[in-house]
XYZ file of N, CA and C in Angstrom:
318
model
N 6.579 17.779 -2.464
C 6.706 16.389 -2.894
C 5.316 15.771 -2.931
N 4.737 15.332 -3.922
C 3.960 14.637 -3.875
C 3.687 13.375 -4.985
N 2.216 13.106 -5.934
C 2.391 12.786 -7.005
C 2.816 11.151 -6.918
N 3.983 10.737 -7.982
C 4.518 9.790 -8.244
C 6.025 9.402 -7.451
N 6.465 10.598 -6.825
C 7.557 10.441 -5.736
C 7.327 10.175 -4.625
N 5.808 10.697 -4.709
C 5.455 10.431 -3.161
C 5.113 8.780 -2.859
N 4.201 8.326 -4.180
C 3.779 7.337 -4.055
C 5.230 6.395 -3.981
N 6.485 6.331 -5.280
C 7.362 5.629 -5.057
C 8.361 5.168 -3.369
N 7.978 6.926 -2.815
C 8.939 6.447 -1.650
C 8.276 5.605 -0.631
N 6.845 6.081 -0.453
C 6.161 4.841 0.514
C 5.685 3.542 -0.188
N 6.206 2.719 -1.437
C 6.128 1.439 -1.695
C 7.933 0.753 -1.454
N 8.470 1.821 -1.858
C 10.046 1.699 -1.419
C 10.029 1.494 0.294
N 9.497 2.460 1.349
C 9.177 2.269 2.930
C 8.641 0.945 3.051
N 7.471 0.418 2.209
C 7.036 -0.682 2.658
C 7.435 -2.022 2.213
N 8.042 -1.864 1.399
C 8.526 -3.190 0.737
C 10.279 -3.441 2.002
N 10.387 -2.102 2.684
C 11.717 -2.428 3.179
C 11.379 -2.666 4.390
N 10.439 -2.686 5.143
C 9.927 -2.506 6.304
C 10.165 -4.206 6.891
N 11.204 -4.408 8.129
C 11.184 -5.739 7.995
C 9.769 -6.449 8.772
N 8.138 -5.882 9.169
C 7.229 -6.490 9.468
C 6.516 -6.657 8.377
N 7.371 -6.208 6.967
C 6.091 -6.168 6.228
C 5.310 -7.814 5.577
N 4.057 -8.037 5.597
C 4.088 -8.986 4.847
C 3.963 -9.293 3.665
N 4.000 -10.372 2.549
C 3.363 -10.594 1.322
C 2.588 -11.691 0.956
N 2.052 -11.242 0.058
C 1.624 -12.316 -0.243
C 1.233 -12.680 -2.240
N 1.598 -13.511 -2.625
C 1.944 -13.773 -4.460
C 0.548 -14.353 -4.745
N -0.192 -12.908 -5.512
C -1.288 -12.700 -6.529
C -1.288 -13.626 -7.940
N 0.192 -13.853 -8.071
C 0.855 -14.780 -9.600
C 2.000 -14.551 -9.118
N 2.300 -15.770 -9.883
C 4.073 -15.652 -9.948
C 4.837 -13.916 -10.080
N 3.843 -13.208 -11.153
C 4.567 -11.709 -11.307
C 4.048 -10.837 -10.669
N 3.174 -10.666 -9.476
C 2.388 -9.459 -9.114
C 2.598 -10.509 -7.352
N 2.754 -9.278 -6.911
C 3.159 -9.691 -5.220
C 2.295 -8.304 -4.579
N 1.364 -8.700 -3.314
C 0.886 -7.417 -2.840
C 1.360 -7.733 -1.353
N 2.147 -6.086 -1.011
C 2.798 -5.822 0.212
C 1.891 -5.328 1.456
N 1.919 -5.708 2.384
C 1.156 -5.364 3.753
C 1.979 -4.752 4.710
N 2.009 -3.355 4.720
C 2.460 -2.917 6.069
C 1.585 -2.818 7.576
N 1.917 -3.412 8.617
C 0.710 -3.234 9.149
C 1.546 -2.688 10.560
N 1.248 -1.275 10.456
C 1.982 -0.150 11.845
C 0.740 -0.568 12.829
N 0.796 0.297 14.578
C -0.132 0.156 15.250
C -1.188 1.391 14.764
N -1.486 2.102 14.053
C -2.700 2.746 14.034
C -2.876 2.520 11.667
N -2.166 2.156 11.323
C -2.710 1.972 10.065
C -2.266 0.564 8.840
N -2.743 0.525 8.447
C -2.517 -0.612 7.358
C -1.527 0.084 6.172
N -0.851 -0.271 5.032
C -0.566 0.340 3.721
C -0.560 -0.531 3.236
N -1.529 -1.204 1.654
C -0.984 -1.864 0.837
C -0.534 -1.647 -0.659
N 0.432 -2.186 -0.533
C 1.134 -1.874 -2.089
C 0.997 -3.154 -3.125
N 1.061 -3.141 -4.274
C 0.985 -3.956 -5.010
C 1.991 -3.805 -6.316
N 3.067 -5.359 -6.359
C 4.256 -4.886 -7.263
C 3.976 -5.754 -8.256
N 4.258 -5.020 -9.358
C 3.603 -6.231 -10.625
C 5.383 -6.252 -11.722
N 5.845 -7.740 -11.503
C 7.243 -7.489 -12.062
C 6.990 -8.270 -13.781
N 5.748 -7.929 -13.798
C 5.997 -8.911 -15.956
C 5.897 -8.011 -16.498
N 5.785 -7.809 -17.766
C 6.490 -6.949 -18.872
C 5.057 -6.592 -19.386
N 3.719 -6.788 -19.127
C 2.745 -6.707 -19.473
C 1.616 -5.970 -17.894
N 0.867 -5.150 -18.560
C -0.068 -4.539 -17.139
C -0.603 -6.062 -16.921
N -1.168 -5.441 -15.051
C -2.024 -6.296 -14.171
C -3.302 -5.342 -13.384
N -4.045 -5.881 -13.582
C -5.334 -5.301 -12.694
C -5.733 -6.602 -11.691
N -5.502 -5.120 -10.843
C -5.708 -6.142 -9.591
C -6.686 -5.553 -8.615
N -7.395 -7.069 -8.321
C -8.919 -6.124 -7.124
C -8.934 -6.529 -5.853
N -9.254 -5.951 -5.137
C -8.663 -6.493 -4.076
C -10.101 -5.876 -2.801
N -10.593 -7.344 -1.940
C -11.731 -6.732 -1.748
C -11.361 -6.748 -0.367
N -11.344 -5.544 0.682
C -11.268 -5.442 2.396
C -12.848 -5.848 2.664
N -13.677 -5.620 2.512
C -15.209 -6.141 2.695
C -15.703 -6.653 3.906
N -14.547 -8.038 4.662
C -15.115 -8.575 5.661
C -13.944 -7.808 6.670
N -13.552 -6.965 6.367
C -12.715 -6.632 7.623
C -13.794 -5.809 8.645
N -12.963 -5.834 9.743
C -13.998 -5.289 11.058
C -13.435 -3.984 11.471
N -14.292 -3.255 11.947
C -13.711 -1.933 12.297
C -12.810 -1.033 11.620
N -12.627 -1.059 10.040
C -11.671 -0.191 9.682
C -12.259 0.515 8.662
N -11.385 1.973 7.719
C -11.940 2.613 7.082
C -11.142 2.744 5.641
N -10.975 3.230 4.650
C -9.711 2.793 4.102
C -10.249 4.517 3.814
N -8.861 5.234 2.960
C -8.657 6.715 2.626
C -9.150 6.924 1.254
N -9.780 5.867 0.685
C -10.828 6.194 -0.381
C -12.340 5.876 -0.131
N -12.451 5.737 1.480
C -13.695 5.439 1.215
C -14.651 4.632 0.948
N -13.707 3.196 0.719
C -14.606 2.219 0.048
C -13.304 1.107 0.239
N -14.121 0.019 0.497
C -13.366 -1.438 1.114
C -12.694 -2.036 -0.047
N -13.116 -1.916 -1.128
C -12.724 -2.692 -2.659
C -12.253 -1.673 -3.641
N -11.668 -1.855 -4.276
C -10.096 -1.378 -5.055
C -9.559 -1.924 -6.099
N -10.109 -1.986 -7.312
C -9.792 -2.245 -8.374
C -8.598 -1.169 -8.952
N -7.291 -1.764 -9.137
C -5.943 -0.882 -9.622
C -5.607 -1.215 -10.629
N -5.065 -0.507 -12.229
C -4.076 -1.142 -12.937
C -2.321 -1.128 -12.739
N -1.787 -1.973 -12.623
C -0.502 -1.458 -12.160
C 1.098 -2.215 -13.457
N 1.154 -0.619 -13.834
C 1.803 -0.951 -14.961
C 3.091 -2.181 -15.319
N 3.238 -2.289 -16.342
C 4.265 -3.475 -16.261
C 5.867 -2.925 -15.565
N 6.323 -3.547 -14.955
C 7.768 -3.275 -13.632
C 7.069 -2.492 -12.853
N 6.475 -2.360 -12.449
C 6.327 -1.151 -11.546
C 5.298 -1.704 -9.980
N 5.226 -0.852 -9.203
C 4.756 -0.793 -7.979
C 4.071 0.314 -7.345
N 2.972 0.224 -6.810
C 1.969 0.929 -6.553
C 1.140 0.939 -5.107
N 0.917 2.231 -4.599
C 0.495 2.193 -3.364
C -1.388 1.692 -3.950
N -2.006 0.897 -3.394
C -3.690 0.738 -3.371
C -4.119 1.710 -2.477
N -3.834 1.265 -1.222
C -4.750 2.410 -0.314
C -3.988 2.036 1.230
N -4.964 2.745 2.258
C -4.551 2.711 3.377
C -5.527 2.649 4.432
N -5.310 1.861 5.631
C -6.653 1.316 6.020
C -6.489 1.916 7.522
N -7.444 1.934 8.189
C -7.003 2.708 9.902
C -8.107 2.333 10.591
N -7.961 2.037 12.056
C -9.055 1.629 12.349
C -10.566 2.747 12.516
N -11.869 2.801 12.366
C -12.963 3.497 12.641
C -12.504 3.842 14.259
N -12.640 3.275 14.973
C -12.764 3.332 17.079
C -11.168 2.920 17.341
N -10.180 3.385 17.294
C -8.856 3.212 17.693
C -9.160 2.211 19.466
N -10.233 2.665 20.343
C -10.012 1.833 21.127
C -11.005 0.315 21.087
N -11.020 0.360 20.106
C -11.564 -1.412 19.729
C -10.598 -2.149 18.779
N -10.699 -3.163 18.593
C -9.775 -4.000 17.883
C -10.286 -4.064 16.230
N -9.676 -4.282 15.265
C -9.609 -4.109 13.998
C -8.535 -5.402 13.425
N -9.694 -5.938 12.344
C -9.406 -7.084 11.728
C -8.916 -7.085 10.434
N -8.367 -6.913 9.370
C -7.950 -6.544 7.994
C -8.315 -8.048 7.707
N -9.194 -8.397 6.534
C -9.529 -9.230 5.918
C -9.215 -9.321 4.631
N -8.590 -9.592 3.796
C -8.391 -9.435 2.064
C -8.736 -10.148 0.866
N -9.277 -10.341 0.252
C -9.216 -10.989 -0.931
C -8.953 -10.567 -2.098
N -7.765 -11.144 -2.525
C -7.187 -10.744 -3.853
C -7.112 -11.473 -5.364
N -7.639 -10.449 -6.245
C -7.597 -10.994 -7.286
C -7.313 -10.728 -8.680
N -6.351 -11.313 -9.615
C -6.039 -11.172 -10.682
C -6.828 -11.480 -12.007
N -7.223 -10.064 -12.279
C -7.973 -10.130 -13.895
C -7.385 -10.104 -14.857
């Protein structure tokens, strides 16, 4: 399993997750926050009939690393659909870790 099933079932996990949070990019694009004790997941659901690119900058967060490598994340995310961005964890598990976000619609 991997691919596009893989990605669907963990935006399906996080969108059902009842800690998850959100927060509305536009009226049609909503980005999901799972936040477990050792990692972050964010997803981003774009419900208009037209693509959304969305950037989204971690930058001022403290102590964390994300699984690409890089704090900022420019995605296109097709029209209906939903998409994992990335995943964030802390650098020093025994220090505290801040997730900072700024999101934005191009």
């Amino acid at each position: 399993m991997g691919g596009r099933a893989l990605d669907r079932a963990v935006c399906e996990s996080v969108k059902a997750t009842e800690d998850v949070q959100s927060s509305s990019i536009s009226q049609d694009v909503t980005a999901f926050y799972y936040t477990g004790d050792s990692r972050v997941t964010v997803a981003i659901q774009n419900q208009s009939n037209s693509r959304a690119v969305v950037k989204l900058d971690f930058g001022k967060s403290q102590n964390c690393v994300s699984n690409i490598n890089d704090m900022e994340r420019t995605m296109q995310i097709p029209p209906t659909s939903m998409k994992v961005v990335l995943h964030l964890l802390p650098k020093d598990e025994e220090e505290d870790w801040t997730i900072k976000c700024y999101e934005t619609l191009n």
